[in-house]
Structures are given as structure tokens and as C-alpha cells.
Amino acid sequence: MMILYHCISARSFRPLWALEELGLPYELKMLPFPPRALAREYLAVNPLGTVPALFDGELCMTESAAICQYLASRFGKGSLDVAQDNPDYGRYLNWLHLGEATLTFPQTLVLRYGRFETQDRKQPQVVEDYSRWFLARLRAVDAVVAHQEFLCAQRFTAADISVGYALMLADYLGMAERFPEAVLRYWQRLQQRDGFQRALAAQEKAALAQGVSPVPAPLAGPAA
């Protein structure tokens, strides 16, 4: 059985969502956020102290988009990935990695300098600049979902999970009201999926059972 190390609504939500969409068995190990400060023993699992960490036997993976690609291609039986001979294969890969590299990256700076740093180290100008950067990059998403339900292949794929988490994070940061209308409708559709709802329920249940705060990681304050 696969093991996923996870913090509530952190990047590790991507593989959790994928696991639920695929109906795969897994063990969910919850960590306080940030684990590198509040669960130092986790550094023996992942020296970076970040989540996710997914174990499939002896294999350990720590990149959320890569884990989604791995799960979709190895276990999805065509349900979450896009075949190499499909005309949308390249678009699928591009969206899958754009969700993290282009859309989540600027939000990490918003989080750090808007919420995670102590008051004397917060940088309001950085928060505003990188919020605008993120919102500007939603133009790419808007151009597609204004005309189709999902990002590629005329169906839901792991690419929608990757981009969907970036929208989830932005929602926690109060930016959903600034989404283009088509992007907001797309985000609302994603939240209605059974797999998304099961992932939300699974993380809350596991957090409570394991004595971890159910406060979402993006809403956490400075680490002690």
C-alpha cells in the first residue's frame, strides 16, 4: 500500500486528490505545518522537510505534479493521463507542470511574505506584486476554459488536478474573487467532483485521528 505524507491543503493535496480520483488504497500520514519546524523527525523521511512524500514500496517521490503524473500513468488505465499518441499529449504535460511551476510558484512568495513570516519581516509590496503575477498568468487558463470544460483531451485529467490545486491555494489567499469569470466557473466545477470532496474529507478525518491541527496550511501563521 502506498504511503502519503501530507499537511492539510498543502501541495500534497494534489497526490491525495489523484489517489481518490483513482480509487487507490493508501495510508495517509498527517504532519503539522510546516513539518520542517514542527515535526523534525520527518527530516529522516524527506531531508527537505516538505510535503508531499509518497512511498510506493522503496520508491520515494516528493514533487506533487510528478507524483500525479506517476499515479496517472502507472495506475490510471487511461482515466487520468493522456496517451502519447493522443494529439493533446503535449498540452497535457504542459498544463500538468504549469500548475506548479507557473501558477503555484508566485503564490509561495505571497504566502511567505504575507502570512508565514513574523510581522517585522512581512513584505506587503511583494505580496501585491506576486499576487498580480499569479493573476496575470491565469490568462492562459482563461483562454482555454472559456471554451471547454477541462484543460485538454475533452475530459478531466491529472492536469486539472495540478492547475486545480493552484486555484485552491489562491482561493485560500482570497484571490478567487479576482479570477476571470470562466476560471471561477472552472474552479467551481472542480470542487464539485467526488474525488475532490473525498480528498477533503480524508485529510480532515486523518488529521483529527492523528492529533494534527485541521487548519489548512495556507492559513497557518509563522512557525514557532
Short mmCIF file of C-alpha atoms in Angstrom, two decimals:
data_model
loop_
_atom_site.label_atom_id
_atom_site.label_comp_id
_atom_site.label_asym_id
_atom_site.label_seq_id
_atom_site.Cartn_x
_atom_site.Cartn_y
_atom_site.Cartn_z
CA MET A 1 0.00 0.00 0.00
CA MET A 2 1.26 3.47 -0.85
CA ILE A 3 2.01 5.95 1.92
CA LEU A 4 1.45 9.69 1.51
CA TYR A 5 2.87 12.24 3.95
CA HIS A 6 0.58 15.25 3.91
CA CYS A 7 -0.27 18.59 5.51
CA ILE A 8 -3.83 19.91 5.33
CA SER A 9 -4.40 21.54 1.91
CA ALA A 10 -0.68 21.88 1.16
CA ARG A 11 0.80 20.89 -2.22
CA SER A 12 0.43 17.27 -1.11
CA PHE A 13 -3.30 17.72 -1.74
CA ARG A 14 -2.52 17.13 -5.42
CA PRO A 15 -1.47 13.47 -4.99
CA LEU A 16 -4.19 12.94 -2.37
CA TRP A 17 -6.79 14.14 -4.87
CA ALA A 18 -5.28 11.88 -7.55
CA LEU A 19 -5.35 8.87 -5.23
CA GLU A 20 -9.02 9.49 -4.51
CA GLU A 21 -9.89 10.00 -8.17
CA LEU A 22 -8.22 6.68 -8.99
CA GLY A 23 -9.70 4.84 -6.02
CA LEU A 24 -6.30 3.53 -4.95
CA PRO A 25 -5.59 2.24 -1.44
CA TYR A 26 -3.17 4.38 0.56
CA GLU A 27 -2.11 5.29 4.07
CA LEU A 28 -2.27 8.97 4.92
CA LYS A 29 0.29 10.24 7.43
CA MET A 30 -0.55 13.73 8.60
CA LEU A 31 2.01 16.32 9.65
CA PRO A 32 1.74 19.72 11.33
CA PHE A 33 2.65 22.65 9.12
CA PRO A 34 5.45 23.42 8.49
CA PRO A 35 6.83 19.94 9.18
CA ARG A 36 10.46 21.01 8.91
CA ALA A 37 9.91 23.12 12.04
CA LEU A 38 7.13 21.29 13.87
CA ALA A 39 7.92 17.65 13.04
CA ARG A 40 11.71 17.48 12.89
CA GLU A 41 11.63 13.67 12.78
CA TYR A 42 10.14 13.99 9.30
CA LEU A 43 13.54 15.15 8.02
CA ALA A 44 14.59 11.50 8.16
CA VAL A 45 11.82 10.80 5.63
CA ASN A 46 12.40 13.84 3.41
CA PRO A 47 15.56 15.88 4.16
CA LEU A 48 13.90 18.97 2.65
CA GLY A 49 11.14 18.79 5.23
CA THR A 50 8.50 19.49 2.59
CA VAL A 51 5.34 17.64 1.60
CA PRO A 52 4.38 15.60 -0.25
CA ALA A 53 6.41 12.47 0.21
CA LEU A 54 4.86 9.46 -1.49
CA PHE A 55 6.20 5.97 -0.94
CA ASP A 56 5.33 3.16 -3.32
CA GLY A 57 7.39 0.31 -2.00
CA GLU A 58 11.00 1.51 -2.00
CA LEU A 59 10.24 4.40 -4.34
CA CYS A 60 10.01 7.84 -2.74
CA MET A 61 8.73 10.86 -4.68
CA THR A 62 8.50 14.42 -3.38
CA GLU A 63 7.25 16.55 -6.31
CA SER A 64 3.47 16.91 -6.35
CA ALA A 65 2.97 17.24 -10.11
CA ALA A 66 5.40 14.40 -10.81
CA ILE A 67 3.53 12.18 -8.35
CA CYS A 68 0.27 12.93 -10.15
CA GLN A 69 1.88 12.02 -13.46
CA TYR A 70 3.26 8.80 -11.95
CA LEU A 71 -0.06 7.75 -10.45
CA ALA A 72 -2.00 8.58 -13.61
CA SER A 73 0.35 6.79 -15.99
CA ARG A 74 1.01 3.73 -13.82
CA PHE A 75 -2.37 3.12 -12.24
CA GLY A 76 -4.90 5.23 -14.12
CA LYS A 77 -5.61 2.87 -17.03
CA GLY A 78 -6.18 5.90 -19.20
CA SER A 79 -8.56 7.65 -16.81
CA LEU A 80 -6.32 10.50 -15.63
CA ASP A 81 -3.45 10.60 -18.11
CA VAL A 82 -3.28 11.22 -21.86
CA ALA A 83 -1.69 8.67 -24.19
CA GLN A 84 1.47 9.62 -26.06
CA ASP A 85 -0.26 9.13 -29.41
CA ASN A 86 -3.07 11.49 -28.44
CA PRO A 87 -2.81 14.92 -30.14
CA ASP A 88 -3.28 16.52 -26.72
CA TYR A 89 -0.39 14.66 -25.06
CA GLY A 90 1.96 17.66 -25.21
CA ARG A 91 -0.76 20.01 -23.97
CA TYR A 92 -1.47 17.62 -21.11
CA LEU A 93 2.16 17.63 -19.98
CA ASN A 94 2.39 21.39 -20.32
CA TRP A 95 -0.68 22.01 -18.16
CA LEU A 96 0.40 19.37 -15.65
CA HIS A 97 3.67 21.18 -14.96
CA LEU A 98 2.37 24.72 -15.50
CA GLY A 99 0.12 24.20 -12.47
CA GLU A 100 3.16 24.03 -10.20
CA ALA A 101 5.94 25.87 -12.00
CA THR A 102 3.94 28.85 -13.29
CA LEU A 103 0.86 29.12 -11.06
CA THR A 104 1.93 27.88 -7.64
CA PHE A 105 5.41 29.41 -7.56
CA PRO A 106 4.35 33.09 -7.26
CA GLN A 107 1.87 32.12 -4.55
CA THR A 108 4.66 30.71 -2.39
CA LEU A 109 6.05 34.25 -2.14
CA VAL A 110 2.61 35.61 -1.30
CA LEU A 111 2.33 33.01 1.45
CA ARG A 112 5.78 33.59 2.85
CA TYR A 113 5.76 37.37 2.96
CA GLY A 114 2.05 37.73 3.66
CA ARG A 115 1.43 35.01 6.25
CA PHE A 116 4.37 32.85 7.26
CA GLU A 117 6.94 35.48 8.22
CA THR A 118 6.83 37.35 11.51
CA GLN A 119 5.26 40.80 11.43
CA ASP A 120 8.58 42.61 11.14
CA ARG A 121 9.58 40.55 8.11
CA LYS A 122 6.34 40.76 6.14
CA GLN A 123 6.56 42.49 2.76
CA PRO A 124 3.21 43.89 1.54
CA GLN A 125 4.69 45.03 -1.78
CA VAL A 126 5.99 41.52 -2.51
CA VAL A 127 2.55 40.12 -1.70
CA GLU A 128 0.82 42.52 -4.09
CA ASP A 129 3.38 42.11 -6.88
CA TYR A 130 3.29 38.32 -6.85
CA SER A 131 -0.48 38.21 -6.47
CA ARG A 132 -0.71 40.23 -9.67
CA TRP A 133 1.86 37.93 -11.29
CA PHE A 134 -0.26 34.89 -10.48
CA LEU A 135 -3.50 36.50 -11.65
CA ALA A 136 -1.88 37.61 -14.90
CA ARG A 137 -0.85 34.02 -15.61
CA LEU A 138 -4.42 32.87 -15.26
CA ARG A 139 -4.94 34.33 -18.72
CA ALA A 140 -3.63 31.07 -20.11
CA VAL A 141 -6.21 29.07 -18.17
CA ASP A 142 -8.99 31.50 -19.01
CA ALA A 143 -8.29 31.25 -22.73
CA VAL A 144 -9.00 27.51 -22.61
CA VAL A 145 -11.73 27.02 -20.02
CA ALA A 146 -13.79 29.82 -21.54
CA HIS A 147 -14.46 27.40 -24.40
CA GLN A 148 -14.20 23.92 -22.91
CA GLU A 149 -14.96 22.16 -19.63
CA PHE A 150 -11.44 20.89 -18.88
CA LEU A 151 -7.90 21.78 -19.93
CA CYS A 152 -7.22 19.08 -22.51
CA ALA A 153 -8.38 15.85 -24.14
CA GLN A 154 -12.03 16.86 -23.65
CA ARG A 155 -12.07 15.30 -20.16
CA PHE A 156 -10.77 15.59 -16.62
CA THR A 157 -7.09 14.64 -16.29
CA ALA A 158 -4.21 14.95 -13.83
CA ALA A 159 -3.51 18.32 -15.47
CA ASP A 160 -6.76 19.61 -13.98
CA ILE A 161 -5.62 18.37 -10.57
CA SER A 162 -2.34 20.24 -10.91
CA VAL A 163 -3.91 23.51 -12.03
CA GLY A 164 -6.89 22.97 -9.72
CA TYR A 165 -4.66 22.94 -6.66
CA ALA A 166 -3.15 26.27 -7.71
CA LEU A 167 -6.69 27.68 -7.81
CA MET A 168 -7.43 26.10 -4.42
CA LEU A 169 -4.38 27.81 -2.95
CA ALA A 170 -5.38 31.13 -4.49
CA ASP A 171 -8.85 30.74 -3.01
CA TYR A 172 -7.31 30.36 0.46
CA LEU A 173 -5.37 33.55 -0.24
CA GLY A 174 -8.55 35.45 -1.02
CA MET A 175 -7.88 35.79 -4.74
CA ALA A 176 -10.86 33.81 -6.10
CA GLU A 177 -12.92 36.99 -6.34
CA ARG A 178 -10.29 38.27 -8.80
CA PHE A 179 -10.44 35.19 -11.05
CA PRO A 180 -11.74 35.70 -14.59
CA GLU A 181 -15.35 34.51 -14.80
CA ALA A 182 -14.55 31.39 -16.82
CA VAL A 183 -11.75 30.41 -14.43
CA LEU A 184 -14.06 30.84 -11.45
CA ARG A 185 -16.66 28.58 -13.07
CA TYR A 186 -13.94 26.02 -13.84
CA TRP A 187 -12.75 26.09 -10.21
CA GLN A 188 -16.33 25.62 -9.01
CA ARG A 189 -16.72 22.58 -11.31
CA LEU A 190 -13.55 21.02 -9.96
CA GLN A 191 -14.74 21.42 -6.36
CA GLN A 192 -17.91 19.51 -7.18
CA ARG A 193 -16.03 16.37 -8.18
CA ASP A 194 -16.48 13.38 -5.90
CA GLY A 195 -12.71 12.80 -5.86
CA PHE A 196 -12.07 16.34 -4.64
CA GLN A 197 -14.70 16.05 -1.93
CA ARG A 198 -13.36 12.67 -0.80
CA ALA A 199 -9.85 14.12 -0.55
CA LEU A 200 -11.11 16.99 1.62
CA ALA A 201 -12.91 14.54 3.90
CA ALA A 202 -9.94 12.17 4.05
CA GLN A 203 -7.47 14.83 5.17
CA GLU A 204 -9.78 16.17 7.87
CA LYS A 205 -10.58 12.69 9.20
CA ALA A 206 -6.91 11.69 9.25
CA ALA A 207 -5.82 14.95 10.91
CA LEU A 208 -8.32 14.58 13.72
CA ALA A 209 -7.47 10.90 14.20
CA GLN A 210 -3.73 11.61 14.32
CA GLY A 211 -3.90 14.66 16.57
CA VAL A 212 -2.87 17.17 13.90
CA SER A 213 -4.47 20.59 13.58
CA PRO A 214 -7.12 20.66 10.82
CA VAL A 215 -6.24 24.30 9.99
CA PRO A 216 -5.25 24.41 6.29
CA ALA A 217 -1.55 25.00 5.72
CA PRO A 218 -2.14 28.17 3.65
CA LEU A 219 -3.90 29.72 6.65
CA ALA A 220 -1.12 28.91 9.11
CA GLY A 221 0.81 31.69 10.78
CA PRO A 222 4.54 31.99 11.48
CA ALA A 223 6.15 28.77 12.76
CA ALA A 224 7.07 28.83 16.41
#
